[in-house]
Amino acid sequence: MEGLGKIFLFNSAVVGIAVLILYEALYRLALLLPKLGIAPRFRVLCGICGAFLAHVAEIWLFAFAYYLLLQIGGSGSLGGNFDGSILDCSYFSFSNYTSLGYGDIEPFGHIRFLAGLEALTGLILIGWTASFMYIEMQKFWVAGKGRR
């Protein structure tokens, strides 16, 4: 039971950090975007780029978490077309976070819980980003009406 408790705490910390990354990114974008002296459509583009970078950082956070768990051992494994590298961990993380799930790398053991949490976290955070960008687009496109 002690091992499961550690896995739970580790997984909770990784998810918490991922949420915090996006929260901070969207908060900073909300402050920065209105101050940019550029056309509203380019502000939206800057917002998309900022959100994209935040999601990439979150995906790499999960990739490093997988890699760490695999190096420590005792938490399960990733099997299939997997060579144990950080790049394969990031590939698995990218496909898992976006719920694309090619299926060529499969989690086994306790690491499956982190994989499931990553998919759920990605779904929620991508939805949060879409909502944020919709609100920002509403602000800029109404404010910038008539401006090209």
C-alpha positions as a Python dict, from the first residue, in 0.01 Angstrom:
ca = {
    (1, 'M'): (0, 0, 0),
    (2, 'E'): (291, 231, 70),
    (3, 'G'): (401, 212, -296),
    (4, 'L'): (53, 306, -415),
    (5, 'G'): (52, 607, -184),
    (6, 'K'): (379, 730, -332),
    (7, 'I'): (246, 680, -686),
    (8, 'F'): (-70, 872, -594),
    (9, 'L'): (131, 1162, -451),
    (10, 'F'): (369, 1165, -747),
    (11, 'N'): (83, 1159, -1000),
    (12, 'S'): (-104, 1430, -810),
    (13, 'A'): (205, 1650, -809),
    (14, 'V'): (261, 1607, -1183),
    (15, 'V'): (-103, 1689, -1263),
    (16, 'G'): (-95, 1984, -1022),
    (17, 'I'): (218, 2126, -1184),
    (18, 'A'): (65, 2084, -1531),
    (19, 'V'): (-248, 2273, -1425),
    (20, 'L'): (-32, 2543, -1267),
    (21, 'I'): (171, 2582, -1587),
    (22, 'L'): (-141, 2646, -1792),
    (23, 'Y'): (-296, 2868, -1526),
    (24, 'E'): (13, 3088, -1515),
    (25, 'A'): (45, 3095, -1894),
    (26, 'L'): (-318, 3198, -1945),
    (27, 'Y'): (-300, 3451, -1662),
    (28, 'R'): (12, 3611, -1812),
    (29, 'L'): (-143, 3609, -2159),
    (30, 'A'): (-458, 3778, -2026),
    (31, 'L'): (-239, 4056, -1885),
    (32, 'L'): (-5, 4084, -2184),
    (33, 'L'): (-234, 4056, -2485),
    (34, 'P'): (-432, 4379, -2428),
    (35, 'K'): (-106, 4572, -2392),
    (36, 'L'): (32, 4463, -2728),
    (37, 'G'): (20, 4749, -2974),
    (38, 'I'): (-64, 4526, -3268),
    (39, 'A'): (-379, 4444, -3463),
    (40, 'P'): (-632, 4231, -3269),
    (41, 'R'): (-593, 3933, -3501),
    (42, 'F'): (-220, 3924, -3426),
    (43, 'R'): (-294, 3941, -3052),
    (44, 'V'): (-506, 3629, -3094),
    (45, 'L'): (-220, 3465, -3283),
    (46, 'C'): (18, 3554, -2998),
    (47, 'G'): (-231, 3402, -2753),
    (48, 'I'): (-245, 3080, -2954),
    (49, 'C'): (135, 3061, -2966),
    (50, 'G'): (163, 3122, -2591),
    (51, 'A'): (-98, 2856, -2513),
    (52, 'F'): (70, 2613, -2752),
    (53, 'L'): (404, 2659, -2573),
    (54, 'A'): (236, 2601, -2237),
    (55, 'H'): (86, 2274, -2361),
    (56, 'V'): (422, 2161, -2497),
    (57, 'A'): (578, 2234, -2155),
    (58, 'E'): (306, 2027, -1987),
    (59, 'I'): (360, 1739, -2227),
    (60, 'W'): (733, 1744, -2157),
    (61, 'L'): (658, 1751, -1783),
    (62, 'F'): (466, 1425, -1823),
    (63, 'A'): (743, 1284, -2045),
    (64, 'F'): (1003, 1352, -1775),
    (65, 'A'): (768, 1199, -1517),
    (66, 'Y'): (742, 878, -1722),
    (67, 'Y'): (1117, 874, -1774),
    (68, 'L'): (1180, 924, -1401),
    (69, 'L'): (937, 650, -1302),
    (70, 'L'): (1098, 412, -1551),
    (71, 'Q'): (1450, 494, -1427),
    (72, 'I'): (1353, 444, -1063),
    (73, 'G'): (1172, 120, -1142),
    (74, 'G'): (893, -56, -959),
    (75, 'S'): (616, 154, -1114),
    (76, 'G'): (557, -46, -1427),
    (77, 'S'): (684, -9, -1779),
    (78, 'L'): (611, 116, -2127),
    (79, 'G'): (608, -160, -2385),
    (80, 'G'): (572, -205, -2756),
    (81, 'N'): (767, 20, -2990),
    (82, 'F'): (958, 176, -2698),
    (83, 'D'): (1333, 197, -2650),
    (84, 'G'): (1342, 362, -2306),
    (85, 'S'): (1464, 701, -2429),
    (86, 'I'): (1335, 1040, -2321),
    (87, 'L'): (1228, 1097, -2682),
    (88, 'D'): (1009, 787, -2676),
    (89, 'C'): (866, 906, -2344),
    (90, 'S'): (787, 1242, -2503),
    (91, 'Y'): (630, 1073, -2806),
    (92, 'F'): (411, 865, -2576),
    (93, 'S'): (326, 1178, -2379),
    (94, 'F'): (231, 1379, -2690),
    (95, 'S'): (1, 1105, -2819),
    (96, 'N'): (-146, 1047, -2475),
    (97, 'Y'): (-201, 1414, -2375),
    (98, 'T'): (-388, 1481, -2697),
    (99, 'S'): (-582, 1154, -2662),
    (100, 'L'): (-455, 1057, -3006),
    (101, 'G'): (-321, 729, -2871),
    (102, 'Y'): (-160, 552, -3165),
    (103, 'G'): (-122, 244, -2948),
    (104, 'D'): (232, 156, -3051),
    (105, 'I'): (351, 225, -2695),
    (106, 'E'): (147, 78, -2412),
    (107, 'P'): (173, 136, -2035),
    (108, 'F'): (190, -156, -1792),
    (109, 'G'): (170, -158, -1414),
    (110, 'H'): (116, 148, -1196),
    (111, 'I'): (242, 383, -1466),
    (112, 'R'): (-96, 327, -1637),
    (113, 'F'): (-257, 557, -1381),
    (114, 'L'): (-31, 845, -1478),
    (115, 'A'): (-110, 777, -1844),
    (116, 'G'): (-483, 788, -1773),
    (117, 'L'): (-448, 1105, -1570),
    (118, 'E'): (-244, 1264, -1848),
    (119, 'A'): (-517, 1195, -2103),
    (120, 'L'): (-782, 1342, -1873),
    (121, 'T'): (-561, 1639, -1788),
    (122, 'G'): (-491, 1706, -2155),
    (123, 'L'): (-861, 1696, -2238),
    (124, 'I'): (-950, 1939, -1960),
    (125, 'L'): (-658, 2178, -2023),
    (126, 'I'): (-709, 2187, -2398),
    (127, 'G'): (-1075, 2268, -2332),
    (128, 'W'): (-972, 2541, -2088),
    (129, 'T'): (-743, 2690, -2351),
    (130, 'A'): (-1020, 2683, -2612),
    (131, 'S'): (-1251, 2866, -2371),
    (132, 'F'): (-983, 3123, -2289),
    (133, 'M'): (-906, 3187, -2654),
    (134, 'Y'): (-1275, 3225, -2737),
    (135, 'I'): (-1309, 3493, -2468),
    (136, 'E'): (-993, 3669, -2585),
    (137, 'M'): (-1108, 3659, -2947),
    (138, 'Q'): (-1440, 3813, -2844),
    (139, 'K'): (-1260, 4100, -2669),
    (140, 'F'): (-1016, 4174, -2948),
    (141, 'W'): (-1247, 4132, -3241),
    (142, 'V'): (-1518, 4353, -3092),
    (143, 'A'): (-1264, 4613, -2979),
    (144, 'G'): (-1080, 4600, -3309),
    (145, 'K'): (-1387, 4615, -3534),
    (146, 'G'): (-1297, 4807, -3843),
    (147, 'R'): (-921, 4774, -3778),
    (148, 'R'): (-723, 4554, -4007),
}
